[in-house]
XYZ file of N, CA, C and O in Angstrom:
676
model
N 0.801 -1.145 0.000
C 0.000 0.000 0.000
C 0.869 1.243 0.000
O 0.501 2.205 -0.640
N 1.910 1.167 0.643
C 2.840 2.273 0.680
C 3.436 2.492 -0.706
O 3.662 3.618 -1.118
N 3.653 1.508 -1.411
C 4.211 1.629 -2.741
C 3.190 2.255 -3.689
O 3.552 3.074 -4.536
N 1.946 1.918 -3.575
C 0.919 2.490 -4.427
C 0.755 3.975 -4.131
O 0.619 4.773 -5.049
N 0.793 4.350 -2.882
C 0.663 5.756 -2.499
C 1.863 6.546 -2.986
O 1.711 7.681 -3.463
N 3.010 5.977 -2.916
C 4.209 6.666 -3.372
C 4.158 6.845 -4.883
O 4.543 7.914 -5.393
N 3.683 5.839 -5.595
C 3.576 5.960 -7.042
C 2.528 7.021 -7.435
O 2.736 7.785 -8.382
N 1.440 7.060 -6.724
C 0.418 8.066 -7.023
C 0.924 9.474 -6.712
O 0.676 10.413 -7.462
N 1.644 9.621 -5.630
C 2.189 10.933 -5.266
C 3.226 11.365 -6.275
O 3.322 12.541 -6.650
N 4.028 10.435 -6.753
C 5.053 10.769 -7.736
C 4.415 11.115 -9.071
O 4.901 11.967 -9.806
N 3.338 10.479 -9.444
C 2.669 10.756 -10.711
C 1.958 12.107 -10.674
O 1.862 12.793 -11.683
N 1.451 12.536 -9.547
C 0.747 13.808 -9.443
C 1.697 14.984 -9.340
O 1.333 16.110 -9.610
N 2.922 14.797 -8.932
C 3.884 15.894 -8.787
C 4.375 16.298 -10.176
O 4.838 15.476 -10.944
N 4.243 17.564 -10.523
C 4.673 17.992 -11.857
C 6.189 17.944 -11.972
O 6.909 18.229 -11.040
N 6.623 17.609 -13.135
C 8.056 17.578 -13.348
C 8.475 18.931 -13.900
O 7.931 19.415 -14.879
N 9.395 19.541 -13.251
C 9.847 20.872 -13.667
C 11.087 20.690 -14.534
O 12.053 20.098 -14.127
N 11.006 21.333 -15.722
C 12.137 21.222 -16.622
C 12.670 22.604 -16.984
O 12.347 23.621 -16.361
N 13.475 22.657 -18.014
C 14.106 23.904 -18.441
C 13.342 24.563 -19.604
O 13.764 25.604 -20.110
N 12.227 24.081 -20.012
C 11.483 24.619 -21.156
C 10.974 26.042 -20.933
O 11.080 26.899 -21.810
N 10.396 26.317 -19.760
C 9.844 27.653 -19.473
C 10.909 28.736 -19.437
O 10.781 29.777 -20.116
N 12.000 28.542 -18.641
C 13.042 29.574 -18.612
C 13.709 29.782 -19.966
O 14.051 30.907 -20.334
N 13.857 28.729 -20.746
C 14.476 28.880 -22.066
C 13.552 29.679 -22.991
O 14.003 30.559 -23.735
N 12.253 29.450 -22.929
C 11.288 30.198 -23.753
C 11.303 31.684 -23.380
O 11.270 32.559 -24.251
N 11.356 31.975 -22.081
C 11.420 33.379 -21.640
C 12.716 34.030 -22.103
O 12.726 35.207 -22.503
N 13.822 33.339 -22.060
C 15.099 33.889 -22.512
C 15.058 34.179 -24.007
O 15.567 35.210 -24.473
N 14.433 33.303 -24.801
C 14.327 33.523 -26.248
C 13.465 34.749 -26.542
O 13.804 35.582 -27.382
N 12.349 34.906 -25.836
C 11.465 36.071 -26.032
C 12.197 37.356 -25.680
O 12.119 38.360 -26.401
N 12.946 37.358 -24.560
C 13.689 38.549 -24.162
C 14.761 38.882 -25.191
O 14.976 40.066 -25.536
N 15.470 37.877 -25.712
C 16.517 38.119 -26.701
C 15.927 38.687 -27.989
O 16.484 39.615 -28.596
N 14.778 38.166 -28.429
C 14.130 38.680 -29.642
C 13.670 40.121 -29.434
O 13.828 40.985 -30.313
N 13.128 40.439 -28.271
C 12.676 41.806 -27.984
C 13.846 42.779 -27.995
O 13.775 43.850 -28.602
N 14.923 42.417 -27.320
C 16.086 43.306 -27.262
C 16.691 43.486 -28.652
O 17.049 44.599 -29.052
N 16.791 42.437 -29.417
C 17.320 42.533 -30.781
C 16.423 43.422 -31.647
O 16.896 44.268 -32.407
N 15.123 43.235 -31.564
C 14.189 44.053 -32.349
C 14.259 45.526 -31.971
O 14.254 46.401 -32.842
N 14.321 45.833 -30.677
C 14.399 47.222 -30.231
C 15.700 47.864 -30.692
O 15.722 49.028 -31.120
N 16.789 47.131 -30.638
C 18.080 47.667 -31.072
C 18.084 47.940 -32.576
O 18.541 48.995 -33.024
N 17.564 47.014 -33.357
C 17.509 47.197 -34.815
C 16.592 48.371 -35.164
O 16.918 49.203 -36.019
N 15.469 48.465 -34.499
C 14.538 49.570 -34.755
C 15.192 50.918 -34.446
O 15.100 51.866 -35.243
N 15.855 51.023 -33.325
C 16.534 52.260 -32.951
C 17.614 52.613 -33.968
O 17.759 53.774 -34.371
N 18.361 51.625 -34.413
C 19.430 51.860 -35.369
C 18.866 52.335 -36.715
O 19.387 53.266 -37.328
N 17.791 51.705 -37.180
C 17.193 52.082 -38.456
C 16.607 53.482 -38.384
O 16.780 54.296 -39.292
N 15.913 53.809 -37.315
C 15.299 55.143 -37.179
C 16.344 56.243 -37.090
O 16.163 57.331 -37.624
N 17.456 55.995 -36.414
C 18.478 57.028 -36.279
C 19.223 57.237 -37.590
O 19.725 58.322 -37.841
N 19.287 56.252 -38.451
C 19.965 56.395 -39.739
C 19.026 57.001 -40.784
O 19.474 57.640 -41.718
N 17.737 56.820 -40.629
C 16.779 57.252 -41.631
C 16.534 58.760 -41.570
O 16.469 59.419 -42.593
N 16.387 59.337 -40.415
C 16.074 60.750 -40.258
C 17.221 61.451 -39.548
O 17.208 61.599 -38.327
N 18.218 61.920 -40.281
C 19.316 62.609 -39.607
C 18.842 63.955 -39.065
O 17.913 64.566 -39.586
N 19.471 64.412 -38.039
C 19.119 65.674 -37.409
C 19.489 66.825 -38.332
O 20.574 66.832 -38.915
N 18.607 67.827 -38.494
C 18.939 68.954 -39.366
C 20.043 69.829 -38.784
O 20.650 70.600 -39.492
N 20.295 69.710 -37.503
C 21.339 70.519 -36.878
C 22.643 69.752 -36.767
O 23.553 70.175 -36.082
N 22.736 68.615 -37.438
C 23.929 67.785 -37.345
C 25.129 68.457 -37.988
O 25.023 69.434 -38.745
N 26.294 67.924 -37.700
C 27.542 68.462 -38.235
C 27.698 68.074 -39.693
O 27.281 67.009 -40.123
N 28.335 68.932 -40.462
C 28.694 68.600 -41.832
C 27.556 68.766 -42.810
O 26.415 69.075 -42.460
N 27.868 68.566 -44.084
C 26.902 68.702 -45.158
C 26.142 67.389 -45.316
O 26.732 66.325 -45.419
N 24.837 67.472 -45.335
C 24.029 66.262 -45.460
C 23.843 65.861 -46.907
O 23.383 64.759 -47.186
N 24.154 66.761 -47.839
C 23.987 66.440 -49.249
C 22.567 66.640 -49.724
O 22.240 66.318 -50.849
N 21.698 67.161 -48.901
C 20.309 67.383 -49.260
C 20.129 68.862 -49.561
O 20.485 69.721 -48.758
N 19.601 69.189 -50.709
C 19.356 70.583 -51.049
C 17.864 70.873 -50.924
O 17.038 69.988 -51.096
N 17.547 72.109 -50.649
C 16.165 72.526 -50.480
C 15.764 73.354 -51.689
O 16.390 74.364 -52.000
N 14.716 72.918 -52.359
C 14.208 73.656 -53.501
C 13.312 74.768 -52.975
O 12.379 74.508 -52.213
N 13.563 76.012 -53.344
C 12.726 77.104 -52.830
C 11.297 76.975 -53.343
O 11.076 76.706 -54.519
N 10.351 77.152 -52.453
C 8.943 77.048 -52.803
C 8.373 78.374 -53.296
O 7.330 78.420 -53.905
N 9.042 79.481 -52.979
C 8.535 80.801 -53.293
C 9.548 81.520 -54.171
O 10.738 81.509 -53.892
N 9.069 82.132 -55.195
C 9.961 82.926 -56.031
C 9.804 84.392 -55.648
O 8.732 84.842 -55.240
N 10.869 85.145 -55.772
C 10.825 86.555 -55.407
C 10.229 87.342 -56.562
O 10.715 87.279 -57.693
N 9.158 88.059 -56.288
C 8.473 88.864 -57.290
C 8.217 90.231 -56.677
O 7.707 90.335 -55.566
N 8.571 91.254 -57.384
C 8.300 92.602 -56.918
C 7.039 93.099 -57.590
O 6.952 93.153 -58.819
N 6.028 93.438 -56.825
C 4.778 93.922 -57.404
C 4.623 95.425 -57.231
O 3.529 95.955 -57.306
N 5.712 96.131 -56.987
C 5.592 97.579 -56.810
C 5.368 98.292 -58.131
O 4.872 99.409 -58.154
N 5.739 97.673 -59.256
C 5.562 98.327 -60.548
C 4.148 98.175 -61.069
O 3.636 99.034 -61.771
N 3.488 97.082 -60.751
C 2.181 96.794 -61.315
C 1.150 96.741 -60.194
O 1.109 95.799 -59.428
N 0.305 97.769 -60.099
C -0.721 97.767 -59.056
C -2.083 97.375 -59.595
O -3.022 97.249 -58.843
N -2.209 97.157 -60.905
C -3.494 96.762 -61.464
C -3.899 95.375 -60.993
O -5.070 95.093 -60.806
N -2.930 94.477 -60.785
C -3.235 93.125 -60.354
C -3.709 93.088 -58.904
O -4.265 92.121 -58.464
N -3.434 94.140 -58.132
C -3.736 94.130 -56.714
C -5.167 94.539 -56.413
O -5.486 94.894 -55.291
N -6.029 94.523 -57.403
C -7.416 94.904 -57.187
C -8.256 93.647 -57.056
O -8.205 92.775 -57.903
N -8.994 93.564 -55.966
C -9.904 92.453 -55.775
C -11.156 92.986 -55.097
O -11.350 94.188 -54.993
N -11.998 92.124 -54.635
C -13.264 92.575 -54.056
C -13.092 93.159 -52.666
O -14.034 93.658 -52.077
N -11.872 93.113 -52.083
C -11.605 93.783 -50.807
C -11.079 95.188 -51.029
O -10.779 95.899 -50.093
N -10.910 95.600 -52.262
C -10.386 96.926 -52.555
C -9.162 96.789 -53.424
O -8.829 95.717 -53.916
N -8.472 97.878 -53.605
C -7.290 97.844 -54.450
C -6.118 98.493 -53.748
O -6.267 99.167 -52.733
N -4.935 98.317 -54.307
C -3.725 98.920 -53.793
C -3.356 100.050 -54.737
O -3.280 99.855 -55.944
N -3.118 101.233 -54.204
C -2.715 102.369 -55.015
C -1.588 103.095 -54.299
O -1.466 103.038 -53.074
N -0.765 103.765 -55.091
C 0.332 104.526 -54.512
C -0.098 105.985 -54.458
O -0.344 106.619 -55.485
N -0.205 106.508 -53.261
C -0.632 107.881 -53.058
C 0.395 108.559 -52.170
O 0.644 108.117 -51.047
N 0.995 109.593 -52.668
C 1.971 110.337 -51.874
C 3.210 109.517 -51.552
O 3.823 109.700 -50.502
N 3.583 108.603 -52.424
C 4.765 107.800 -52.193
C 4.537 106.589 -51.305
O 5.468 105.863 -51.007
N 3.310 106.364 -50.852
C 2.993 105.209 -49.996
C 1.954 104.354 -50.683
O 1.054 104.858 -51.341
N 2.068 103.053 -50.494
C 1.074 102.124 -51.034
C -0.017 101.945 -50.000
O 0.257 101.561 -48.871
N -1.252 102.269 -50.380
C -2.375 102.164 -49.455
C -3.487 101.369 -50.108
O -3.560 101.248 -51.329
N -4.375 100.815 -49.288
C -5.540 100.095 -49.789
C -6.665 101.110 -49.939
O -6.953 101.874 -49.028
N -7.301 101.124 -51.100
C -8.391 102.048 -51.368
C -9.631 101.256 -51.732
O -9.556 100.159 -52.280
N -10.770 101.815 -51.433
C -12.056 101.214 -51.765
C -12.741 102.157 -52.737
O -12.858 103.347 -52.487
N -13.198 101.629 -53.833
C -13.795 102.464 -54.853
C -12.737 102.866 -55.865
O -11.698 102.225 -55.996
N -12.957 103.967 -56.599
C -11.967 104.366 -57.603
C -10.668 104.815 -56.928
O -10.679 105.541 -55.943
N -9.565 104.356 -57.472
C -8.261 104.678 -56.890
C -7.872 106.112 -57.242
O -8.026 106.544 -58.379
N -7.381 106.873 -56.266
C -6.936 108.227 -56.570
C -5.647 108.159 -57.390
O -4.819 107.285 -57.194
N -5.517 109.090 -58.316
C -4.321 109.094 -59.151
C -3.265 109.960 -58.496
O -3.560 111.008 -57.914
N -2.028 109.515 -58.594
C -0.937 110.236 -57.942
C -0.568 111.492 -58.708
O -0.071 112.451 -58.135
N -0.811 111.515 -60.020
C -0.420 112.670 -60.824
C -1.381 113.842 -60.695
O -1.038 114.978 -61.002
N -2.585 113.597 -60.241
C -3.589 114.653 -60.157
C -3.390 115.454 -58.882
O -3.225 114.900 -57.807
N -3.412 116.742 -59.011
C -3.287 117.617 -57.848
C -4.650 117.750 -57.170
O -5.677 117.860 -57.822
N -4.636 117.738 -55.875
C -5.879 117.900 -55.129
C -6.172 119.378 -54.983
O -5.310 120.181 -54.644
N -7.415 119.735 -55.262
C -7.835 121.123 -55.138
C -8.348 121.326 -53.722
O -9.494 121.005 -53.414
N -7.494 121.859 -52.876
C -7.851 122.046 -51.478
C -7.845 123.537 -51.182
O -6.856 124.235 -51.392
N -8.960 124.012 -50.674
C -9.068 125.406 -50.281
C -8.706 125.508 -48.805
O -9.460 125.070 -47.938
N -7.542 126.082 -48.535
C -7.082 126.172 -47.159
C -7.704 127.348 -46.413
O -7.573 127.426 -45.198
N -8.339 128.236 -47.132
C -8.949 129.410 -46.501
C -10.449 129.237 -46.341
O -11.230 130.143 -46.595
N -10.870 128.090 -45.896
C -12.302 127.836 -45.736
C -12.837 128.636 -44.563
O -12.183 128.816 -43.541
N -14.046 129.114 -44.747
C -14.730 129.789 -43.652
C -15.453 128.758 -42.808
O -15.659 127.625 -43.200
N -15.888 129.168 -41.617
C -16.582 128.249 -40.731
C -17.953 127.858 -41.272
O -18.490 126.827 -40.923
N -18.553 128.706 -42.129
C -19.866 128.374 -42.660
C -19.785 127.180 -43.616
O -20.750 126.437 -43.761
N -18.662 127.006 -44.268
C -18.545 125.952 -45.259
C -18.250 124.590 -44.629
O -18.158 123.595 -45.331
N -18.098 124.509 -43.327
C -17.820 123.237 -42.671
C -19.020 122.291 -42.720
O -18.890 121.114 -42.460
N -20.189 122.815 -43.062
C -21.368 121.974 -43.160
C -21.275 121.012 -44.339
O -21.993 120.024 -44.394
N -20.401 121.283 -45.301
C -20.249 120.413 -46.454
C -19.486 119.132 -46.121
O -19.463 118.210 -46.923
N -18.859 119.082 -44.958
C -18.108 117.889 -44.575
C -19.075 116.720 -44.362
O -20.204 116.906 -43.927
N -18.654 115.514 -44.653
C -19.537 114.367 -44.448
C -19.824 114.151 -42.965
O -19.000 114.448 -42.099
N -21.020 113.634 -42.719
C -21.418 113.403 -41.340
C -20.666 112.214 -40.761
O -20.326 111.281 -41.474
N -20.465 112.255 -39.472
C -19.821 111.132 -38.803
C -20.859 110.046 -38.531
O -22.071 110.276 -38.621
N -20.370 108.878 -38.181
C -21.269 107.767 -37.860
C -22.153 108.138 -36.680
O -23.358 107.874 -36.676
N -21.542 108.778 -35.696
C -22.303 109.146 -34.499
C -23.425 110.126 -34.816
O -24.524 110.027 -34.267
N -23.160 111.095 -35.715
C -24.185 112.073 -36.072
C -25.345 111.408 -36.806
O -26.522 111.707 -36.552
N -25.046 110.501 -37.704
C -26.095 109.798 -38.454
C -26.923 108.937 -37.506
O -28.161 108.923 -37.580
N -26.253 108.238 -36.594
C -26.980 107.403 -35.632
C -27.873 108.271 -34.753
O -29.026 107.929 -34.491
N -27.353 109.416 -34.311
C -28.139 110.320 -33.479
C -29.388 110.818 -34.192
O -30.480 110.853 -33.614
N -29.249 111.199 -35.462
C -30.410 111.675 -36.231
C -31.449 110.566 -36.393
O -32.646 110.801 -36.253
N -30.971 109.347 -36.677
C -31.907 108.251 -36.876
C -32.604 107.875 -35.566
O -33.781 107.509 -35.569
N -31.886 107.949 -34.452
C -32.522 107.683 -33.158
C -33.565 108.746 -32.842
O -34.641 108.440 -32.314
N -33.263 109.999 -33.189
C -34.219 111.088 -32.954
C -35.479 110.916 -33.798
O -36.580 111.251 -33.353
N -35.339 110.399 -34.993
C -36.487 110.211 -35.879
C -37.286 108.958 -35.527
O -38.345 108.724 -36.085
N -36.738 108.103 -34.650
C -37.477 106.924 -34.210
C -37.328 105.710 -35.101
O -38.210 104.857 -35.131
N -36.238 105.602 -35.829
C -36.008 104.439 -36.679
C -35.763 103.195 -35.832
O -35.282 103.277 -34.699
N -36.088 102.049 -36.402
C -35.869 100.776 -35.726
C -34.362 100.476 -35.644
O -33.585 100.918 -36.484
N -33.967 99.674 -34.635
C -32.568 99.333 -34.404
C -31.952 98.634 -35.608
O -30.856 98.976 -36.067
N -32.665 97.658 -36.167
C -32.149 96.896 -37.308
C -31.961 97.793 -38.525
O -31.010 97.628 -39.294
N -32.863 98.752 -38.692
C -32.754 99.677 -39.819
C -31.535 100.589 -39.652
O -30.829 100.874 -40.618
N -31.270 101.018 -38.426
C -30.091 101.863 -38.169
C -28.813 101.067 -38.454
O -27.884 101.572 -39.086
N -28.786 99.823 -38.000
C -27.602 98.979 -38.224
C -27.366 98.806 -39.718
O -26.251 98.989 -40.212
N -28.412 98.479 -40.462
C -28.284 98.274 -41.907
C -27.812 99.545 -42.610
O -26.913 99.515 -43.446
N -28.390 100.687 -42.250
C -28.030 101.953 -42.885
C -26.569 102.316 -42.617
O -25.848 102.726 -43.527
N -26.125 102.151 -41.366
C -24.748 102.488 -41.011
C -23.778 101.550 -41.731
O -22.730 101.978 -42.227
N -24.141 100.261 -41.833
C -23.269 99.304 -42.529
C -23.126 99.678 -44.005
O -22.026 99.615 -44.558
N -24.231 100.078 -44.642
C -24.187 100.412 -46.060
C -23.491 101.737 -46.318
O -22.671 101.854 -47.219
N -23.818 102.748 -45.531
C -23.299 104.087 -45.808
C -21.818 104.214 -45.464
O -21.057 104.824 -46.209
N -21.395 103.652 -44.352
C -20.016 103.830 -43.904
C -19.139 102.610 -44.188
O -17.960 102.611 -43.852
N -19.713 101.562 -44.778
C -18.984 100.346 -45.143
C -18.229 99.769 -43.945
O -17.024 99.544 -43.986
N -18.953 99.544 -42.861
C -18.383 98.944 -41.658
C -19.088 97.614 -41.404
O -20.125 97.323 -41.989
N -18.504 96.825 -40.529
C -19.103 95.529 -40.214
C -20.310 95.712 -39.297
O -20.522 96.778 -38.715
N -21.071 94.646 -39.160
C -22.249 94.686 -38.297
C -21.856 94.927 -36.843
O -22.507 95.698 -36.142
N -20.758 94.298 -36.413
C -20.303 94.476 -35.031
C -19.899 95.927 -34.764
O -20.213 96.486 -33.710
N -19.229 96.557 -35.732
C -18.826 97.957 -35.565
C -20.054 98.855 -35.503
O -20.119 99.775 -34.673
N -21.019 98.607 -36.370
C -22.235 99.427 -36.370
C -22.968 99.306 -35.034
O -23.378 100.317 -34.440
N -23.122 98.091 -34.533
C -23.821 97.895 -33.258
C -23.054 98.529 -32.100
O -23.649 99.104 -31.191
N -21.712 98.425 -32.139
C -20.907 99.032 -31.079
C -21.064 100.548 -31.081
O -21.224 101.171 -30.034
N -21.064 101.162 -32.266
C -21.222 102.620 -32.347
C -22.609 103.052 -31.862
O -22.752 104.082 -31.215
N -23.634 102.257 -32.155
C -24.983 102.584 -31.674
C -25.014 102.523 -30.154
O -25.570 103.406 -29.495
N -24.402 101.505 -29.573
C -24.338 101.413 -28.102
C -23.607 102.613 -27.509
O -24.019 103.159 -26.487
N -22.503 103.024 -28.160
C -21.743 104.162 -27.657
C -22.567 105.447 -27.701
O -22.547 106.241 -26.751
N -23.298 105.654 -28.812
C -24.129 106.865 -28.934
C -25.233 106.848 -27.876
O -25.504 107.856 -27.210
N -25.873 105.709 -27.692
C -26.924 105.610 -26.669
C -26.355 105.856 -25.275
O -26.988 106.535 -24.460
N -25.145 105.315 -25.002
C -24.534 105.528 -23.673
C -24.189 106.992 -23.464
O -24.375 107.523 -22.363
N -23.709 107.674 -24.514
C -23.409 109.111 -24.398
C -24.685 109.907 -24.131
O -24.669 110.845 -23.316
N -25.764 109.547 -24.798
C -27.032 110.267 -24.574
C -27.563 110.046 -23.166
O -28.079 110.962 -22.547
N -27.433 108.821 -22.668
C -27.891 108.534 -21.292
C -27.047 109.302 -20.303
O -27.567 109.865 -19.330
N -25.737 109.323 -20.530
C -24.841 110.056 -19.614
C -25.132 111.565 -19.661
O -25.067 112.240 -18.637
N -25.433 112.090 -20.842
C -25.708 113.512 -20.970
C -27.061 113.873 -20.338
O -27.236 114.978 -19.813
N -28.019 112.932 -20.382
C -29.342 113.207 -19.836
C -29.349 113.165 -18.305
O -30.170 113.818 -17.661
N -28.449 112.419 -17.710
C -28.476 112.316 -16.252
C -27.537 113.273 -15.586
O -27.002 114.165 -16.035
């Protein structure tokens, strides 16, 4: 009976061999070899642009140098045009002023003739508020007449209203 128990105990005890540690060693060696090869390939493929010496790689320029100061006709688009006025290049909206034409400016203007000056945005907004125009109509009119954005028109209306409230109190 003792012999049968010993045989059963020996059969149930697992036999430990060298297969597991050898498999782990092979996996570790393959991983280390792969990581080393990968690092070596990546470092050879993309050299550092700040490295020493000539890399032998030339850069083709993507932009050509073009001077557009002689030709301003091409600079006209739906945002306005570029014109040279008084020796400076400026963006103009509408017909471009000519540099050769002399401006007829009367420097001896009297105070009565100041009424011919164009109205400011604030003056137009004030008149429209006095006449009782709707807010949306004022915004649209200011945008069209003064060629400003909707945000600028609304901001100017708020400023005019705030000035009137401050003046009334």
